[in-house]
PDB file of C-alpha atoms in Angstrom:
ATOM      1  CA  MET A   1      -7.267  -1.552   8.461  1.00  0.00           C
ATOM      2  CA  ARG A   2      -4.267  -3.811   8.013  1.00  0.00           C
ATOM      3  CA  LEU A   3      -4.459  -5.438  11.469  1.00  0.00           C
ATOM      4  CA  ASP A   4      -8.010  -6.880  10.380  1.00  0.00           C
ATOM      5  CA  PHE A   5      -5.982  -8.932   7.761  1.00  0.00           C
ATOM      6  CA  SER A   6      -3.615 -10.196  10.202  1.00  0.00           C
ATOM      7  CA  VAL A   7      -6.233 -10.979  12.842  1.00  0.00           C
ATOM      8  CA  ALA A   8      -8.136 -12.960  10.195  1.00  0.00           C
ATOM      9  CA  VAL A   9      -4.971 -14.900   9.095  1.00  0.00           C
ATOM     10  CA  HIS A  10      -4.023 -15.721  12.733  1.00  0.00           C
ATOM     11  CA  SER A  11      -7.652 -16.746  13.579  1.00  0.00           C
ATOM     12  CA  LEU A  12      -7.809 -19.213  10.485  1.00  0.00           C
ATOM     13  CA  LEU A  13      -4.556 -20.634  11.534  1.00  0.00           C
ATOM     14  CA  TYR A  14      -5.570 -21.095  14.988  1.00  0.00           C
ATOM     15  CA  LEU A  15      -8.872 -22.805  14.241  1.00  0.00           C
ATOM     16  CA  GLU A  16      -6.929 -25.118  11.681  1.00  0.00           C
ATOM     17  CA  GLN A  17      -4.384 -26.193  14.424  1.00  0.00           C
ATOM     18  CA  LYS A  18      -7.212 -26.968  17.017  1.00  0.00           C
ATOM     19  CA  GLN A  19      -9.376 -29.006  14.643  1.00  0.00           C
ATOM     20  CA  PRO A  20     -11.906 -30.295  15.189  1.00  0.00           C
ATOM     21  CA  ALA A  21     -12.385 -28.380  18.389  1.00  0.00           C
ATOM     22  CA  VAL A  22     -14.956 -25.560  18.530  1.00  0.00           C
ATOM     23  CA  ILE A  23     -13.049 -22.476  19.653  1.00  0.00           C
ATOM     24  CA  SER A  24     -14.591 -19.384  21.221  1.00  0.00           C
ATOM     25  CA  SER A  25     -14.065 -15.791  20.187  1.00  0.00           C
ATOM     26  CA  ARG A  26     -12.740 -15.495  23.734  1.00  0.00           C
ATOM     27  CA  GLU A  27     -10.058 -18.048  23.249  1.00  0.00           C
ATOM     28  CA  LEU A  28      -8.824 -16.471  20.087  1.00  0.00           C
ATOM     29  CA  ALA A  29      -8.791 -12.974  21.763  1.00  0.00           C
ATOM     30  CA  VAL A  30      -6.739 -14.408  24.678  1.00  0.00           C
ATOM     31  CA  SER A  31      -4.379 -16.310  22.188  1.00  0.00           C
ATOM     32  CA  MET A  32      -3.782 -13.064  20.164  1.00  0.00           C
ATOM     33  CA  THR A  33      -4.032 -10.506  23.241  1.00  0.00           C
ATOM     34  CA  THR A  34      -6.470  -8.525  21.255  1.00  0.00           C
ATOM     35  CA  ASN A  35      -9.601  -6.683  21.652  1.00  0.00           C
ATOM     36  CA  PRO A  36     -12.480  -9.360  21.966  1.00  0.00           C
ATOM     37  CA  VAL A  37     -14.951  -7.193  20.084  1.00  0.00           C
ATOM     38  CA  MET A  38     -12.698  -6.700  17.184  1.00  0.00           C
ATOM     39  CA  ILE A  39     -12.020 -10.323  16.881  1.00  0.00           C
ATOM     40  CA  ARG A  40     -15.818 -10.995  17.062  1.00  0.00           C
ATOM     41  CA  ASN A  41     -16.488  -8.452  14.104  1.00  0.00           C
ATOM     42  CA  ILE A  42     -13.842 -10.004  12.053  1.00  0.00           C
ATOM     43  CA  LEU A  43     -14.980 -13.587  12.748  1.00  0.00           C
ATOM     44  CA  SER A  44     -18.555 -12.451  11.686  1.00  0.00           C
ATOM     45  CA  VAL A  45     -17.270 -11.363   8.390  1.00  0.00           C
ATOM     46  CA  LEU A  46     -15.437 -14.612   7.969  1.00  0.00           C
ATOM     47  CA  HIS A  47     -18.572 -16.517   9.024  1.00  0.00           C
ATOM     48  CA  LYS A  48     -20.657 -14.678   6.446  1.00  0.00           C
ATOM     49  CA  GLN A  49     -18.116 -15.572   3.718  1.00  0.00           C
ATOM     50  CA  HIS A  50     -18.159 -19.393   4.673  1.00  0.00           C
ATOM     51  CA  TYR A  51     -14.487 -19.292   5.975  1.00  0.00           C
ATOM     52  CA  ILE A  52     -15.519 -20.501   9.259  1.00  0.00           C
ATOM     53  CA  ARG A  53     -18.854 -22.201  10.568  1.00  0.00           C
ATOM     54  CA  GLY A  54     -20.551 -22.224  13.986  1.00  0.00           C
ATOM     55  CA  VAL A  55     -22.397 -20.042  16.313  1.00  0.00           C
ATOM     56  CA  VAL A  56     -21.765 -16.097  15.950  1.00  0.00           C
ATOM     57  CA  GLY A  57     -21.699 -13.923  19.159  1.00  0.00           C
ATOM     58  CA  LYS A  58     -20.210 -13.614  22.594  1.00  0.00           C
ATOM     59  CA  ASN A  59     -20.900 -17.308  23.613  1.00  0.00           C
ATOM     60  CA  GLY A  60     -20.430 -18.827  20.008  1.00  0.00           C
ATOM     61  CA  GLY A  61     -17.743 -20.875  18.826  1.00  0.00           C
ATOM     62  CA  TYR A  62     -16.118 -21.626  15.514  1.00  0.00           C
ATOM     63  CA  GLN A  63     -14.690 -24.260  13.282  1.00  0.00           C
ATOM     64  CA  LEU A  64     -12.719 -23.921   9.856  1.00  0.00           C
ATOM     65  CA  ASP A  65     -15.174 -24.442   7.209  1.00  0.00           C
ATOM     66  CA  ARG A  66     -12.671 -24.941   4.239  1.00  0.00           C
ATOM     67  CA  THR A  67      -9.079 -26.329   4.101  1.00  0.00           C
ATOM     68  CA  LEU A  68      -6.091 -23.900   4.285  1.00  0.00           C
ATOM     69  CA  ALA A  69      -5.452 -24.774   0.736  1.00  0.00           C
ATOM     70  CA  GLU A  70      -8.699 -23.480  -0.402  1.00  0.00           C
ATOM     71  CA  ILE A  71      -8.290 -20.045   1.085  1.00  0.00           C
ATOM     72  CA  ASN A  72      -6.725 -17.713  -1.085  1.00  0.00           C
ATOM     73  CA  VAL A  73      -4.624 -15.090   0.616  1.00  0.00           C
ATOM     74  CA  GLY A  74      -5.468 -12.246  -1.762  1.00  0.00           C
ATOM     75  CA  GLU A  75      -9.143 -12.859  -1.340  1.00  0.00           C
ATOM     76  CA  LEU A  76      -8.892 -12.690   2.340  1.00  0.00           C
ATOM     77  CA  TYR A  77      -6.921  -9.670   1.966  1.00  0.00           C
ATOM     78  CA  ASP A  78      -9.688  -7.970  -0.380  1.00  0.00           C
ATOM     79  CA  LEU A  79     -12.286  -9.063   2.105  1.00  0.00           C
ATOM     80  CA  THR A  80     -10.656  -7.637   5.381  1.00  0.00           C
ATOM     81  CA  ILE A  81      -9.038  -4.486   3.763  1.00  0.00           C
ATOM     82  CA  PRO A  82     -11.471  -3.365   0.813  1.00  0.00           C
ATOM     83  CA  PRO A  83      -9.891  -1.387  -1.848  1.00  0.00           C
ATOM     84  CA  THR A  84     -10.062   2.368  -1.119  1.00  0.00           C
ATOM     85  CA  ILE A  85     -12.777   3.801  -3.398  1.00  0.00           C
ATOM     86  CA  SER A  86     -11.270   7.305  -3.533  1.00  0.00           C
ATOM     87  CA  TYR A  87      -7.636   8.686  -2.925  1.00  0.00           C
ATOM     88  CA  ALA A  88      -9.115  12.272  -3.059  1.00  0.00           C
ATOM     89  CA  ARG A  89      -7.479  13.139   0.391  1.00  0.00           C
ATOM     90  CA  PHE A  90      -4.076  12.079  -0.671  1.00  0.00           C
ATOM     91  CA  THR A  91      -4.034  14.221  -3.942  1.00  0.00           C
ATOM     92  CA  THR A  92      -3.638  17.854  -4.497  1.00  0.00           C
ATOM     93  CA  GLY A  93      -5.452  20.028  -7.077  1.00  0.00           C
ATOM     94  CA  ASN A  94      -8.781  21.698  -7.368  1.00  0.00           C
ATOM     95  CA  THR A  95     -11.077  20.803 -10.207  1.00  0.00           C
ATOM     96  CA  GLU A  96     -12.474  24.324 -10.265  1.00  0.00           C
ATOM     97  CA  ALA A  97      -9.170  26.060 -10.489  1.00  0.00           C
ATOM     98  CA  SER A  98      -8.358  28.780 -12.735  1.00  0.00           C
ATOM     99  CA  GLY A  99      -5.309  30.978 -13.515  1.00  0.00           C
ATOM    100  CA  ALA A 100      -1.582  29.999 -13.144  1.00  0.00           C
ATOM    101  CA  GLY A 101      -1.062  26.216 -13.275  1.00  0.00           C
ATOM    102  CA  SER A 102      -4.753  25.672 -13.604  1.00  0.00           C
ATOM    103  CA  ASP A 103      -4.584  22.671 -16.021  1.00  0.00           C
ATOM    104  CA  ILE A 104      -2.402  20.983 -13.453  1.00  0.00           C
ATOM    105  CA  ASN A 105      -4.699  21.829 -10.741  1.00  0.00           C
ATOM    106  CA  ARG A 106      -7.868  20.675 -12.622  1.00  0.00           C
ATOM    107  CA  ASN A 107      -6.401  17.256 -13.750  1.00  0.00           C
ATOM    108  CA  ILE A 108      -3.731  16.086 -11.071  1.00  0.00           C
ATOM    109  CA  GLU A 109      -6.320  14.420  -9.112  1.00  0.00           C
ATOM    110  CA  ALA A 110      -7.935  12.282 -11.804  1.00  0.00           C
ATOM    111  CA  THR A 111      -4.248  11.365 -12.786  1.00  0.00           C
ATOM    112  CA  LEU A 112      -2.941  10.338  -9.380  1.00  0.00           C
ATOM    113  CA  THR A 113      -6.136   8.537  -8.585  1.00  0.00           C
ATOM    114  CA  ASP A 114      -5.469   6.464 -11.720  1.00  0.00           C
ATOM    115  CA  LEU A 115      -1.712   5.971 -10.895  1.00  0.00           C
ATOM    116  CA  PHE A 116      -2.664   4.839  -7.186  1.00  0.00           C
ATOM    117  CA  THR A 117      -5.653   2.761  -8.240  1.00  0.00           C
ATOM    118  CA  LEU A 118      -3.288   0.729 -10.958  1.00  0.00           C
ATOM    119  CA  ALA A 119      -0.626   0.356  -8.134  1.00  0.00           C
ATOM    120  CA  ASP A 120      -3.135  -0.903  -5.762  1.00  0.00           C
ATOM    121  CA  THR A 121      -4.405  -3.369  -8.244  1.00  0.00           C
ATOM    122  CA  GLY A 122      -0.961  -4.776  -8.779  1.00  0.00           C
ATOM    123  CA  TYR A 123      -0.386  -4.818  -5.003  1.00  0.00           C
ATOM    124  CA  ARG A 124      -3.362  -6.914  -4.389  1.00  0.00           C
ATOM    125  CA  ALA A 125      -2.589  -9.181  -7.258  1.00  0.00           C
ATOM    126  CA  PHE A 126       0.586 -10.031  -5.261  1.00  0.00           C
ATOM    127  CA  TYR A 127      -1.409 -11.668  -2.353  1.00  0.00           C
ATOM    128  CA  HIS A 128      -3.475 -13.698  -4.787  1.00  0.00           C
ATOM    129  CA  GLN A 129      -0.421 -15.765  -5.635  1.00  0.00           C
ATOM    130  CA  PHE A 130      -0.758 -17.598  -2.355  1.00  0.00           C
ATOM    131  CA  THR A 131      -3.050 -19.770  -0.207  1.00  0.00           C
ATOM    132  CA  MET A 132      -3.333 -20.069   3.586  1.00  0.00           C
ATOM    133  CA  ALA A 133      -1.627 -23.370   3.332  1.00  0.00           C
ATOM    134  CA  ASP A 134       1.625 -21.510   1.806  1.00  0.00           C
ATOM    135  CA  LEU A 135       1.310 -18.983   4.982  1.00  0.00           C
ATOM    136  CA  LYS A 136       1.241 -21.961   7.364  1.00  0.00           C
ATOM    137  CA  GLN A 137       4.318 -23.416   5.538  1.00  0.00           C
ATOM    138  CA  ASP A 138       6.153 -20.217   6.061  1.00  0.00           C
ATOM    139  CA  ILE A 139       5.354 -20.252   9.935  1.00  0.00           C
ATOM    140  CA  ALA A 140       6.752 -23.633   9.861  1.00  0.00           C
ATOM    141  CA  GLN A 141       9.729 -22.873   7.839  1.00  0.00           C
ATOM    142  CA  HIS A 142      10.462 -19.347   7.734  1.00  0.00           C
ATOM    143  CA  GLY A 143      11.860 -18.144   4.461  1.00  0.00           C
ATOM    144  CA  TYR A 144       9.312 -20.096   2.298  1.00  0.00           C
ATOM    145  CA  PHE A 145       7.577 -17.074   1.086  1.00  0.00           C
ATOM    146  CA  LYS A 146      10.792 -15.313  -0.052  1.00  0.00           C
ATOM    147  CA  GLN A 147      11.643 -18.547  -2.151  1.00  0.00           C
ATOM    148  CA  ILE A 148       8.218 -18.813  -3.791  1.00  0.00           C
ATOM    149  CA  ALA A 149       7.149 -15.222  -4.277  1.00  0.00           C
ATOM    150  CA  ARG A 150       7.043 -13.745  -7.853  1.00  0.00           C
ATOM    151  CA  LEU A 151       7.916 -10.261  -7.816  1.00  0.00           C
ATOM    152  CA  PRO A 152       6.603  -8.207 -10.764  1.00  0.00           C
ATOM    153  CA  TYR A 153       8.386  -6.095 -13.473  1.00  0.00           C
ATOM    154  CA  GLN A 154      11.683  -8.318 -13.262  1.00  0.00           C
ATOM    155  CA  GLY A 155      13.398  -8.487 -16.691  1.00  0.00           C
ATOM    156  CA  GLY A 156      11.186  -5.385 -17.735  1.00  0.00           C
ATOM    157  CA  THR A 157      12.542  -2.269 -19.189  1.00  0.00           C
ATOM    158  CA  GLU A 158      13.980  -0.950 -16.012  1.00  0.00           C
TER     159      GLU A 158
ATOM    160  CA  MET B   1       2.681  10.070   4.207  1.00  0.00           C
ATOM    161  CA  ARG B   2       1.164   9.764   0.606  1.00  0.00           C
ATOM    162  CA  LEU B   3       0.158  13.354   0.254  1.00  0.00           C
ATOM    163  CA  ASP B   4       3.905  14.293   0.461  1.00  0.00           C
ATOM    164  CA  PHE B   5       4.322  12.453  -2.828  1.00  0.00           C
ATOM    165  CA  SER B   6       1.398  14.193  -4.442  1.00  0.00           C
ATOM    166  CA  VAL B   7       2.705  17.644  -3.290  1.00  0.00           C
ATOM    167  CA  ALA B   8       6.158  16.779  -4.776  1.00  0.00           C
ATOM    168  CA  VAL B   9       4.592  15.695  -8.187  1.00  0.00           C
ATOM    169  CA  HIS B  10       2.391  18.823  -8.199  1.00  0.00           C
ATOM    170  CA  SER B  11       5.397  21.079  -7.273  1.00  0.00           C
ATOM    171  CA  LEU B  12       7.440  19.684 -10.079  1.00  0.00           C
ATOM    172  CA  LEU B  13       4.989  19.941 -12.768  1.00  0.00           C
ATOM    173  CA  TYR B  14       4.083  23.456 -11.773  1.00  0.00           C
ATOM    174  CA  LEU B  15       7.876  24.418 -11.807  1.00  0.00           C
ATOM    175  CA  GLU B  16       8.039  22.717 -15.384  1.00  0.00           C
ATOM    176  CA  GLN B  17       5.200  24.710 -16.691  1.00  0.00           C
ATOM    177  CA  LYS B  18       6.543  28.011 -15.332  1.00  0.00           C
ATOM    178  CA  GLN B  19      10.119  27.391 -16.726  1.00  0.00           C
ATOM    179  CA  PRO B  20      12.246  29.461 -16.634  1.00  0.00           C
ATOM    180  CA  ALA B  21      10.592  31.703 -13.916  1.00  0.00           C
ATOM    181  CA  VAL B  22      11.898  31.303 -10.164  1.00  0.00           C
ATOM    182  CA  ILE B  23       8.822  30.198  -8.048  1.00  0.00           C
ATOM    183  CA  SER B  24       8.522  30.830  -4.482  1.00  0.00           C
ATOM    184  CA  SER B  25       7.195  28.359  -2.043  1.00  0.00           C
ATOM    185  CA  ARG B  26       4.416  30.697  -1.245  1.00  0.00           C
ATOM    186  CA  GLU B  27       3.249  30.516  -4.681  1.00  0.00           C
ATOM    187  CA  LEU B  28       3.428  26.864  -4.811  1.00  0.00           C
ATOM    188  CA  ALA B  29       1.388  26.765  -1.501  1.00  0.00           C
ATOM    189  CA  VAL B  30      -1.369  29.045  -2.926  1.00  0.00           C
ATOM    190  CA  SER B  31      -1.591  27.101  -6.153  1.00  0.00           C
ATOM    191  CA  MET B  32      -2.148  23.764  -4.091  1.00  0.00           C
ATOM    192  CA  THR B  33      -4.026  25.528  -1.243  1.00  0.00           C
ATOM    193  CA  THR B  34      -1.592  23.595   0.971  1.00  0.00           C
ATOM    194  CA  ASN B  35       0.147  24.344   4.178  1.00  0.00           C
ATOM    195  CA  PRO B  36       3.294  26.433   3.174  1.00  0.00           C
ATOM    196  CA  VAL B  37       5.327  24.721   6.073  1.00  0.00           C
ATOM    197  CA  MET B  38       4.571  21.235   4.524  1.00  0.00           C
ATOM    198  CA  ILE B  39       5.574  22.486   1.097  1.00  0.00           C
ATOM    199  CA  ARG B  40       8.693  24.103   2.227  1.00  0.00           C
ATOM    200  CA  ASN B  41       9.899  20.950   3.853  1.00  0.00           C
ATOM    201  CA  ILE B  42       9.071  18.764   0.735  1.00  0.00           C
ATOM    202  CA  LEU B  43      10.795  21.401  -1.411  1.00  0.00           C
ATOM    203  CA  SER B  44      13.903  21.161   0.837  1.00  0.00           C
ATOM    204  CA  VAL B  45      14.069  17.273   0.307  1.00  0.00           C
ATOM    205  CA  LEU B  46      13.668  17.668  -3.467  1.00  0.00           C
ATOM    206  CA  HIS B  47      16.422  20.497  -3.299  1.00  0.00           C
ATOM    207  CA  LYS B  48      18.742  18.212  -1.403  1.00  0.00           C
ATOM    208  CA  GLN B  49      18.354  15.647  -3.980  1.00  0.00           C
ATOM    209  CA  HIS B  50      18.800  17.866  -6.883  1.00  0.00           C
ATOM    210  CA  TYR B  51      15.438  17.678  -8.357  1.00  0.00           C
ATOM    211  CA  ILE B  52      15.169  21.368  -8.115  1.00  0.00           C
ATOM    212  CA  ARG B  53      17.729  24.205  -7.540  1.00  0.00           C
ATOM    213  CA  GLY B  54      17.316  27.747  -5.972  1.00  0.00           C
ATOM    214  CA  VAL B  55      17.346  29.282  -2.612  1.00  0.00           C
ATOM    215  CA  VAL B  56      15.769  27.206   0.402  1.00  0.00           C
ATOM    216  CA  GLY B  57      13.715  29.026   2.875  1.00  0.00           C
ATOM    217  CA  LYS B  58      10.673  31.102   3.411  1.00  0.00           C
ATOM    218  CA  ASN B  59      11.957  34.036   0.876  1.00  0.00           C
ATOM    219  CA  GLY B  60      13.691  31.401  -1.533  1.00  0.00           C
ATOM    220  CA  GLY B  61      12.631  30.521  -5.045  1.00  0.00           C
ATOM    221  CA  TYR B  62      13.060  27.375  -7.106  1.00  0.00           C
ATOM    222  CA  GLN B  63      13.522  26.083 -10.668  1.00  0.00           C
ATOM    223  CA  LEU B  64      13.593  22.544 -11.997  1.00  0.00           C
ATOM    224  CA  ASP B  65      17.115  21.077 -12.071  1.00  0.00           C
ATOM    225  CA  ARG B  66      16.285  17.969 -14.268  1.00  0.00           C
ATOM    226  CA  THR B  67      13.798  17.484 -17.228  1.00  0.00           C
ATOM    227  CA  LEU B  68      10.606  15.494 -16.386  1.00  0.00           C
ATOM    228  CA  ALA B  69      11.827  12.686 -18.358  1.00  0.00           C
ATOM    229  CA  GLU B  70      14.851  12.450 -16.178  1.00  0.00           C
ATOM    230  CA  ILE B  71      12.791  12.109 -13.059  1.00  0.00           C
ATOM    231  CA  ASN B  72      11.657   8.553 -12.230  1.00  0.00           C
ATOM    232  CA  VAL B  73       8.083   8.412 -10.380  1.00  0.00           C
ATOM    233  CA  GLY B  74       9.048   5.459  -8.371  1.00  0.00           C
ATOM    234  CA  GLU B  75      12.433   7.186  -7.108  1.00  0.00           C
ATOM    235  CA  LEU B  76      10.131  10.183  -6.119  1.00  0.00           C
ATOM    236  CA  TYR B  77       7.797   7.773  -4.514  1.00  0.00           C
ATOM    237  CA  ASP B  78      10.592   6.053  -2.484  1.00  0.00           C
ATOM    238  CA  LEU B  79      12.033   9.567  -1.390  1.00  0.00           C
ATOM    239  CA  THR B  80       8.863  11.080  -0.169  1.00  0.00           C
ATOM    240  CA  ILE B  81       7.255   7.963   1.298  1.00  0.00           C
ATOM    241  CA  PRO B  82      10.203   5.803   2.470  1.00  0.00           C
ATOM    242  CA  PRO B  83       9.608   2.087   3.074  1.00  0.00           C
ATOM    243  CA  THR B  84       8.318   1.144   6.412  1.00  0.00           C
ATOM    244  CA  ILE B  85      10.864  -0.508   8.270  1.00  0.00           C
ATOM    245  CA  SER B  86       8.612  -2.708  10.554  1.00  0.00           C
ATOM    246  CA  TYR B  87       5.170  -3.679  10.160  1.00  0.00           C
ATOM    247  CA  ALA B  88       5.128  -4.920  13.681  1.00  0.00           C
ATOM    248  CA  ARG B  89       2.061  -2.840  14.732  1.00  0.00           C
ATOM    249  CA  PHE B  90      -0.012  -4.422  11.947  1.00  0.00           C
ATOM    250  CA  THR B  91       0.686  -8.036  12.818  1.00  0.00           C
ATOM    251  CA  THR B  92      -0.537 -10.234  15.814  1.00  0.00           C
ATOM    252  CA  GLY B  93       1.591 -12.639  17.757  1.00  0.00           C
ATOM    253  CA  ASN B  94       3.897 -12.761  20.571  1.00  0.00           C
ATOM    254  CA  THR B  95       7.525 -14.143  20.329  1.00  0.00           C
ATOM    255  CA  GLU B  96       7.527 -15.079  23.906  1.00  0.00           C
ATOM    256  CA  ALA B  97       4.332 -17.038  23.671  1.00  0.00           C
ATOM    257  CA  SER B  98       3.871 -20.637  25.135  1.00  0.00           C
ATOM    258  CA  GLY B  99       0.939 -22.982  25.541  1.00  0.00           C
ATOM    259  CA  ALA B 100      -1.923 -23.169  22.911  1.00  0.00           C
ATOM    260  CA  GLY B 101      -1.085 -22.036  19.460  1.00  0.00           C
ATOM    261  CA  SER B 102       2.283 -20.893  20.602  1.00  0.00           C
ATOM    262  CA  ASP B 103       4.018 -21.871  17.461  1.00  0.00           C
ATOM    263  CA  ILE B 104       1.597 -19.756  15.498  1.00  0.00           C
ATOM    264  CA  ASN B 105       2.035 -16.873  18.094  1.00  0.00           C
ATOM    265  CA  ARG B 106       5.815 -17.034  17.965  1.00  0.00           C
ATOM    266  CA  ASN B 107       6.239 -16.903  14.199  1.00  0.00           C
ATOM    267  CA  ILE B 108       3.256 -15.100  12.588  1.00  0.00           C
ATOM    268  CA  GLU B 109       4.888 -11.705  12.989  1.00  0.00           C
ATOM    269  CA  ALA B 110       8.134 -12.801  10.927  1.00  0.00           C
ATOM    270  CA  THR B 111       5.872 -14.468   8.509  1.00  0.00           C
ATOM    271  CA  LEU B 112       3.503 -11.649   8.011  1.00  0.00           C
ATOM    272  CA  THR B 113       6.313  -8.957   7.920  1.00  0.00           C
ATOM    273  CA  ASP B 114       7.998 -10.880   4.994  1.00  0.00           C
ATOM    274  CA  LEU B 115       4.594 -11.095   3.163  1.00  0.00           C
ATOM    275  CA  PHE B 116       4.011  -7.311   3.523  1.00  0.00           C
ATOM    276  CA  THR B 117       7.488  -6.453   2.811  1.00  0.00           C
ATOM    277  CA  LEU B 118       7.408  -8.474  -0.536  1.00  0.00           C
ATOM    278  CA  ALA B 119       4.158  -6.935  -1.221  1.00  0.00           C
ATOM    279  CA  ASP B 120       5.414  -3.506  -0.805  1.00  0.00           C
ATOM    280  CA  THR B 121       8.565  -4.236  -2.912  1.00  0.00           C
ATOM    281  CA  GLY B 122       6.409  -5.195  -5.888  1.00  0.00           C
ATOM    282  CA  TYR B 123       4.152  -2.181  -5.191  1.00  0.00           C
ATOM    283  CA  ARG B 124       7.085   0.287  -5.461  1.00  0.00           C
ATOM    284  CA  ALA B 125       8.368  -1.444  -8.563  1.00  0.00           C
ATOM    285  CA  PHE B 126       5.246  -0.429 -10.236  1.00  0.00           C
ATOM    286  CA  TYR B 127       5.742   3.201  -9.942  1.00  0.00           C
ATOM    287  CA  HIS B 128       9.383   2.761 -11.280  1.00  0.00           C
ATOM    288  CA  GLN B 129       7.929   2.094 -14.698  1.00  0.00           C
ATOM    289  CA  PHE B 130       7.253   5.863 -15.111  1.00  0.00           C
ATOM    290  CA  THR B 131       8.803   9.190 -15.406  1.00  0.00           C
ATOM    291  CA  MET B 132       7.373  12.561 -14.623  1.00  0.00           C
ATOM    292  CA  ALA B 133       6.983  13.084 -18.469  1.00  0.00           C
ATOM    293  CA  ASP B 134       4.516  10.091 -18.460  1.00  0.00           C
ATOM    294  CA  LEU B 135       2.592  11.851 -15.682  1.00  0.00           C
ATOM    295  CA  LYS B 136       2.625  15.111 -17.449  1.00  0.00           C
ATOM    296  CA  GLN B 137       1.224  13.193 -20.479  1.00  0.00           C
ATOM    297  CA  ASP B 138      -1.593  11.738 -18.395  1.00  0.00           C
ATOM    298  CA  ILE B 139      -2.579  15.184 -17.031  1.00  0.00           C
ATOM    299  CA  ALA B 140      -2.868  16.509 -20.654  1.00  0.00           C
ATOM    300  CA  GLN B 141      -4.631  13.200 -22.019  1.00  0.00           C
ATOM    301  CA  HIS B 142      -6.256  11.479 -19.254  1.00  0.00           C
ATOM    302  CA  GLY B 143      -6.237   7.768 -19.651  1.00  0.00           C
ATOM    303  CA  TYR B 144      -2.567   7.527 -20.821  1.00  0.00           C
ATOM    304  CA  PHE B 145      -1.433   5.764 -17.654  1.00  0.00           C
ATOM    305  CA  LYS B 146      -4.192   2.976 -18.143  1.00  0.00           C
ATOM    306  CA  GLN B 147      -2.815   2.340 -21.624  1.00  0.00           C
ATOM    307  CA  ILE B 148       0.895   2.014 -20.856  1.00  0.00           C
ATOM    308  CA  ALA B 149       0.866   0.584 -17.233  1.00  0.00           C
ATOM    309  CA  ARG B 150       2.004  -3.040 -16.968  1.00  0.00           C
ATOM    310  CA  LEU B 151       0.316  -4.847 -14.453  1.00  0.00           C
ATOM    311  CA  PRO B 152       1.930  -7.848 -12.663  1.00  0.00           C
ATOM    312  CA  TYR B 153       1.292 -11.621 -12.582  1.00  0.00           C
ATOM    313  CA  GLN B 154      -1.018 -11.544 -15.706  1.00  0.00           C
ATOM    314  CA  GLY B 155      -0.804 -14.813 -17.550  1.00  0.00           C
ATOM    315  CA  GLY B 156       0.491 -16.375 -14.401  1.00  0.00           C
ATOM    316  CA  THR B 157      -0.888 -19.261 -12.453  1.00  0.00           C
ATOM    317  CA  GLU B 158      -4.006 -17.504 -11.245  1.00  0.00           C
TER     318      GLU B 158
END
């Protein structure tokens, strides 16, 4: 869920600020006032993907293993919030339908799934514009994102 | 929630196919095998915004009040899934923080809210490319969306 991404971002910024100290998951949990088990699960994913290095577990500790400029925000988003494989529960329709409106019923799920999937692909591409260094810059100087973000479809057919 | 959008799309396509018949919310609910109360709530919104005309309520009935080509998919998306005003529950941080990492804690919520809001703006812009006539076309000939959709950030700095 989306909070996982926020926790990953927060953790990486915190580790960077504390460099070269080795930081425990407990300290991160206190800093974020968030459930330590959740933090450890996210740190474990970041560790496996070599965003951070150190000793995993309750008594472990971590350091950043890349510079912030080497960490793409979109990659972090995709890692912590994987694309939904199916939107089936968000769609109506019944592929076995017959009778009134049955062509709509049979096909609307596939059509809406394509629509949502394409929209999601574009959504994720937005995050890939940035690195964690940009995110740090916005924290230091709020409004930075709004200045540099490219929004899609401008100058289009709308 | 997202299902509201799918139900709105399905209802409009169904009314269009049945033109010029007057369709009850009961018939729509049966066609979608969905809760009739939920359908009536969504139909009431569509009626208020002049997408459909007719008599609201349990014994009411509806007809389309625009052509499918006059209905923008993005406007329908914004109507049925209004933009989230605050992403606060998806962010970490504490605006009252002091001590270790307190500048991150104080500012990360505002930074992530900007990031998510900009991403959401771009996401919604995607849907505004299409009309309900495009959606009908994809139902008749699946794959049409994939052909015509413009995805953002291509040829960018990635």
